[in-house]
Short mmCIF file of C-alpha atoms in Angstrom, two decimals:
data_model
loop_
_atom_site.label_atom_id
_atom_site.label_comp_id
_atom_site.label_asym_id
_atom_site.label_seq_id
_atom_site.Cartn_x
_atom_site.Cartn_y
_atom_site.Cartn_z
CA UNK A 19 140.42 -2.46 112.87
CA UNK A 20 141.83 -3.53 109.56
CA UNK A 21 140.85 -2.40 106.06
CA UNK A 22 139.05 -5.10 104.07
CA UNK A 23 139.40 -5.67 100.32
CA UNK A 24 137.81 -8.09 97.94
CA UNK A 25 139.26 -9.06 94.55
CA UNK A 26 138.29 -6.68 91.78
CA UNK A 27 136.61 -4.27 94.16
CA UNK A 28 136.27 -0.66 92.96
CA UNK A 29 137.23 2.23 95.23
CA UNK A 30 133.59 3.27 95.88
CA UNK A 31 132.81 -0.26 97.12
CA UNK A 32 136.00 -0.28 99.19
CA UNK A 33 134.99 2.92 100.92
CA UNK A 34 131.46 1.66 101.57
CA UNK A 35 132.71 -1.68 102.93
CA UNK A 36 135.23 0.06 105.19
CA UNK A 37 132.97 2.85 106.34
CA UNK A 38 133.52 2.16 110.11
CA UNK A 39 137.30 2.42 109.68
CA UNK A 40 136.93 5.53 107.50
CA UNK A 41 134.72 7.22 110.07
CA UNK A 42 136.97 6.35 112.97
CA UNK A 43 139.99 7.84 111.23
CA UNK A 44 137.94 10.89 110.15
CA UNK A 45 136.87 11.57 113.72
CA UNK A 46 140.48 11.33 114.85
CA UNK A 47 141.38 13.95 112.22
CA UNK A 48 138.56 16.37 113.06
CA UNK A 49 139.37 16.85 116.73
CA UNK A 50 137.25 20.05 117.17
CA UNK A 51 134.26 18.83 115.25
CA UNK A 52 133.83 15.32 116.68
CA UNK A 53 132.39 16.57 119.94
CA UNK A 54 129.91 18.74 118.05
CA UNK A 55 128.50 16.05 115.73
CA UNK A 56 125.41 15.33 117.83
CA UNK A 57 124.81 19.06 118.52
CA UNK A 58 124.93 19.81 114.77
CA UNK A 59 122.58 16.89 114.06
CA UNK A 60 120.03 18.19 116.60
CA UNK A 61 120.28 21.86 115.56
CA UNK A 62 120.32 21.48 111.78
CA UNK A 63 119.22 17.87 111.20
CA UNK A 64 122.61 17.35 109.55
CA UNK A 65 124.33 13.99 109.81
CA UNK A 66 128.02 14.80 109.26
CA UNK A 67 129.13 11.20 109.00
CA UNK A 68 126.54 10.30 106.40
CA UNK A 69 127.37 13.44 104.47
CA UNK A 70 131.05 12.69 104.61
CA UNK A 71 130.55 9.31 102.89
CA UNK A 72 128.30 11.00 100.33
CA UNK A 73 131.00 13.56 99.52
CA UNK A 74 133.81 11.01 99.10
CA UNK A 75 131.68 8.77 96.92
CA UNK A 76 130.74 11.68 94.65
CA UNK A 77 134.42 12.66 94.48
CA UNK A 78 135.90 9.23 93.72
CA UNK A 79 133.22 8.64 91.06
CA UNK A 80 134.06 12.05 89.51
CA UNK A 81 130.44 13.30 89.82
CA UNK A 82 131.04 17.04 89.60
CA UNK A 83 127.38 18.02 89.19
CA UNK A 84 126.42 16.10 92.30
CA UNK A 85 129.32 17.66 94.23
CA UNK A 86 128.18 21.16 93.21
CA UNK A 87 124.53 20.46 94.05
CA UNK A 88 125.37 18.95 97.42
CA UNK A 89 127.66 21.87 98.25
CA UNK A 90 124.78 24.28 97.55
CA UNK A 91 122.46 22.24 99.70
CA UNK A 92 124.95 22.13 102.58
CA UNK A 93 125.69 25.87 102.34
CA UNK A 94 122.03 26.74 102.69
CA UNK A 95 121.59 24.34 105.63
CA UNK A 96 124.59 25.75 107.55
CA UNK A 97 123.51 29.35 106.85
CA UNK A 98 119.93 28.70 107.79
CA UNK A 99 120.92 27.34 111.22
CA UNK A 100 123.89 29.68 111.69
CA UNK A 101 126.29 26.82 112.21
CA UNK A 102 129.99 27.62 112.71
CA UNK A 103 131.94 27.88 109.44
CA UNK A 104 135.19 26.93 111.10
CA UNK A 105 133.72 23.49 111.93
CA UNK A 106 132.71 22.91 108.31
CA UNK A 107 136.16 23.92 107.04
CA UNK A 108 137.89 21.63 109.49
CA UNK A 109 135.49 18.81 108.71
CA UNK A 110 136.01 18.99 104.90
CA UNK A 111 139.75 19.19 105.28
CA UNK A 112 139.60 16.14 107.57
CA UNK A 113 137.57 14.34 104.90
CA UNK A 114 140.26 15.20 102.34
CA UNK A 115 143.09 13.81 104.50
CA UNK A 116 141.14 10.67 105.47
CA UNK A 117 140.20 9.99 101.85
CA UNK A 118 143.86 10.04 100.85
CA UNK A 119 144.62 7.46 103.57
CA UNK A 120 141.80 5.29 102.20
CA UNK A 121 143.05 5.67 98.65
CA UNK A 122 146.56 4.65 99.68
CA UNK A 123 145.21 1.64 101.56
CA UNK A 124 143.06 0.65 98.55
CA UNK A 125 146.07 0.65 96.21
CA UNK A 126 148.10 -1.40 98.73
CA UNK A 127 145.25 -3.90 99.18
CA UNK A 128 144.65 -4.10 95.41
CA UNK A 129 148.32 -4.74 94.81
CA UNK A 130 148.66 -1.80 92.42
CA UNK A 131 152.18 -0.79 91.44
CA UNK A 132 153.35 2.71 92.24
CA UNK A 133 152.59 4.81 89.17
CA UNK A 134 153.50 8.48 89.21
CA UNK A 135 151.26 9.39 86.30
CA UNK A 136 148.23 7.74 87.93
CA UNK A 137 149.02 9.40 91.25
CA UNK A 138 149.18 12.93 89.78
CA UNK A 139 146.00 12.38 87.83
CA UNK A 140 144.16 11.11 90.87
CA UNK A 141 145.56 13.90 93.02
CA UNK A 142 144.40 16.53 90.51
CA UNK A 143 140.90 15.07 90.23
CA UNK A 144 140.33 14.41 93.93
CA UNK A 145 141.59 17.74 95.25
CA UNK A 146 139.88 19.70 92.50
CA UNK A 147 136.50 18.21 93.35
CA UNK A 148 136.94 18.74 97.08
CA UNK A 149 137.93 22.37 96.38
CA UNK A 150 134.88 22.60 94.15
CA UNK A 151 132.74 21.44 97.07
CA UNK A 152 134.33 24.04 99.41
CA UNK A 153 133.93 26.86 96.93
CA UNK A 154 130.32 25.93 96.21
CA UNK A 155 129.56 25.60 99.86
CA UNK A 156 130.92 29.05 100.83
CA UNK A 157 129.26 30.77 97.82
CA UNK A 158 125.91 29.17 98.71
CA UNK A 159 126.34 29.97 102.37
CA UNK A 160 127.17 33.64 101.71
CA UNK A 161 124.38 34.09 99.17
CA UNK A 162 121.73 32.58 101.41
CA UNK A 163 122.98 34.53 104.44
CA UNK A 164 122.90 37.80 102.50
CA UNK A 165 119.38 37.07 101.32
CA UNK A 166 118.31 36.15 104.86
CA UNK A 167 119.78 39.38 106.27
CA UNK A 168 118.11 41.44 103.55
CA UNK A 169 114.74 39.75 104.20
CA UNK A 170 115.11 40.41 107.94
CA UNK A 171 116.08 44.04 107.24
CA UNK A 172 112.97 44.50 105.06
CA UNK A 173 110.81 42.87 107.74
CA UNK A 174 112.18 45.23 110.40
CA UNK A 175 111.73 48.20 108.08
CA UNK A 176 108.08 47.28 107.43
CA UNK A 177 107.42 46.75 111.11
CA UNK A 178 108.85 50.24 111.70
CA UNK A 179 105.96 51.66 109.61
CA UNK A 180 102.90 50.31 111.45
CA UNK A 181 99.72 51.62 109.77
CA UNK A 182 96.89 50.94 112.20
CA UNK A 183 93.24 51.14 111.01
CA UNK A 184 90.88 52.71 113.57
CA UNK A 185 87.88 52.99 111.27
CA UNK A 186 87.29 51.88 107.65
CA UNK A 187 88.55 55.27 106.43
CA UNK A 188 90.88 56.50 109.22
CA UNK A 189 94.33 55.06 110.04
CA UNK A 190 97.14 55.96 112.41
CA UNK A 191 100.85 55.86 111.61
CA UNK A 192 102.90 56.26 114.81
CA UNK A 193 106.54 56.97 113.96
CA UNK A 194 109.24 56.34 116.49
CA UNK A 195 112.99 56.85 116.57
CA UNK A 196 115.07 58.56 113.86
CA UNK A 197 114.08 59.20 110.28
CA UNK A 198 116.80 59.04 107.69
CA UNK A 199 116.67 58.73 103.90
CA UNK A 200 116.44 54.96 103.90
CA UNK A 201 113.59 54.85 106.40
CA UNK A 202 111.77 57.68 104.70
CA UNK A 203 111.81 55.71 101.46
CA UNK A 204 110.33 52.76 103.27
CA UNK A 205 107.69 54.97 104.89
CA UNK A 206 106.78 56.53 101.52
CA UNK A 207 106.48 53.16 99.76
CA UNK A 208 104.30 51.57 102.42
CA UNK A 209 102.14 54.62 103.07
CA UNK A 210 101.20 55.19 99.42
CA UNK A 211 100.64 51.48 98.83
CA UNK A 212 98.40 51.11 101.94
CA UNK A 213 96.39 54.23 101.14
CA UNK A 214 95.51 52.64 97.80
CA UNK A 215 94.94 49.16 99.24
CA UNK A 216 92.86 50.22 102.27
CA UNK A 217 91.25 53.27 100.63
CA UNK A 218 92.37 55.40 103.55
CA UNK A 219 90.77 58.86 103.53
CA UNK A 220 92.50 60.26 106.67
CA UNK A 221 96.00 59.26 107.78
CA UNK A 222 97.04 60.54 111.23
CA UNK A 223 100.83 60.59 111.47
CA UNK A 224 101.96 60.90 115.08
CA UNK A 225 105.51 62.30 115.32
CA UNK A 226 105.72 62.49 119.12
CA UNK A 227 108.10 59.51 119.17
CA UNK A 228 110.48 61.01 116.57
CA UNK A 229 113.76 61.69 118.33
CA UNK A 230 115.45 63.33 115.36
CA UNK A 231 114.69 64.34 111.82
CA UNK A 232 117.73 65.49 109.86
CA UNK A 233 117.37 68.85 108.22
CA UNK A 234 117.82 67.51 104.72
CA UNK A 235 115.05 64.96 105.32
CA UNK A 236 112.37 67.53 106.08
CA UNK A 237 111.76 68.71 102.49
CA UNK A 238 111.35 65.06 101.41
CA UNK A 239 108.89 64.53 104.23
CA UNK A 240 106.84 67.44 102.89
CA UNK A 241 106.87 65.81 99.48
CA UNK A 242 105.46 62.68 101.12
CA UNK A 243 102.59 64.79 102.45
CA UNK A 244 101.97 66.01 98.88
CA UNK A 245 101.87 62.43 97.71
CA UNK A 246 99.36 61.48 100.40
CA UNK A 247 97.13 64.32 99.29
CA UNK A 248 97.44 63.32 95.64
CA UNK A 249 96.12 59.84 96.66
CA UNK A 250 92.92 61.53 97.87
CA UNK A 251 93.87 61.12 101.51
CA UNK A 252 94.03 63.88 104.15
CA UNK A 253 97.37 63.85 106.07
CA UNK A 254 97.13 64.88 109.70
CA UNK A 255 100.25 65.55 111.78
CA UNK A 256 100.26 65.21 115.57
CA UNK A 257 102.83 65.35 118.29
CA UNK A 258 105.33 67.75 116.73
CA UNK A 259 108.18 68.19 119.14
CA UNK A 260 109.61 71.68 119.81
CA UNK A 261 112.97 70.83 118.33
CA UNK A 262 111.33 69.59 115.13
CA UNK A 263 109.28 72.75 114.86
CA UNK A 264 112.40 74.90 115.34
CA UNK A 265 114.15 72.93 112.63
CA UNK A 266 111.22 73.54 110.27
CA UNK A 267 111.23 77.24 111.05
CA UNK A 268 114.95 77.52 110.38
CA UNK A 269 114.40 75.93 106.98
CA UNK A 270 111.31 78.04 106.25
CA UNK A 271 109.23 74.86 105.90
CA UNK A 272 105.57 74.97 106.79
CA UNK A 273 103.65 71.88 107.57
CA UNK A 274 100.29 73.64 107.78
CA UNK A 275 100.19 74.06 104.00
CA UNK A 276 100.72 70.33 103.50
CA UNK A 277 98.70 68.74 106.27
CA UNK A 278 96.30 69.42 109.14
CA UNK A 279 98.13 69.89 112.44
CA UNK A 280 96.85 68.69 115.83
CA UNK A 281 98.64 68.97 119.15
CA UNK A 282 98.24 65.40 120.24
CA UNK A 283 97.20 62.06 118.83
CA UNK A 284 94.26 61.96 121.27
CA UNK A 285 93.06 65.33 120.05
CA UNK A 286 93.09 64.09 116.44
CA UNK A 287 91.34 60.85 117.33
CA UNK A 288 88.63 62.70 119.28
CA UNK A 289 87.95 64.96 116.31
CA UNK A 290 88.17 62.47 113.42
CA UNK A 291 86.48 59.58 115.15
CA UNK A 292 83.57 61.82 116.16
CA UNK A 293 83.31 63.24 112.67
CA UNK A 294 83.36 59.72 111.20
CA UNK A 295 80.63 58.52 113.55
CA UNK A 296 78.42 61.52 112.96
#
């Protein structure tokens, strides 16, 4: 395939006219990406070849704002679908090399004389804009990925505090796993908010699934019980494990002064559901 040129043609028109040649050379450059083009299109609805032409046209027309905006858009798309960054880097570098081949061919076809000043100006502009695209892409990718991870972390944290209504006034909070400062803060925030929102009058907190509660966490947990009481809600503790009780005794902490204590969740439900019904 030969490059085609028409008299007076600008570089953007030259690239558009010779798109099949440009894409063929681009695919030869991006050896690791070319076999993934269809997979990326299916996964992320991203057409790499269309986007490659869009990038080079923005670059040769010196459209910095469009380059930056497109980089942000691409970064979000790749982060959202967890596409491989190495492929994107290889693809953009292949676009850079192929664009320089096209620029050289354009100057030959247009009969332009070799001009060092023009070359260095073009080199500075083209490479700066492609670098601008790469920087914008990676910043957008990282920012979106961080926000996605934080949103998922918050979702998991909220799911770890499942407040279950059993009557209009009585709710259960089964706690499972380990309680550290971060999780206790999440528990405190959600519990106090839900007591106000649902107008909970009795909150049964089942601790039978708690594997470990660090010693320094216990005083803060007692403060949470104070907060529940201040909201006009009665805290009820069930399922205290022997090791937790021993830890409380070692620290001279007494749950009975802060909450009602029941041996098991079933025992608490039997008592509070009956009292609610009657």
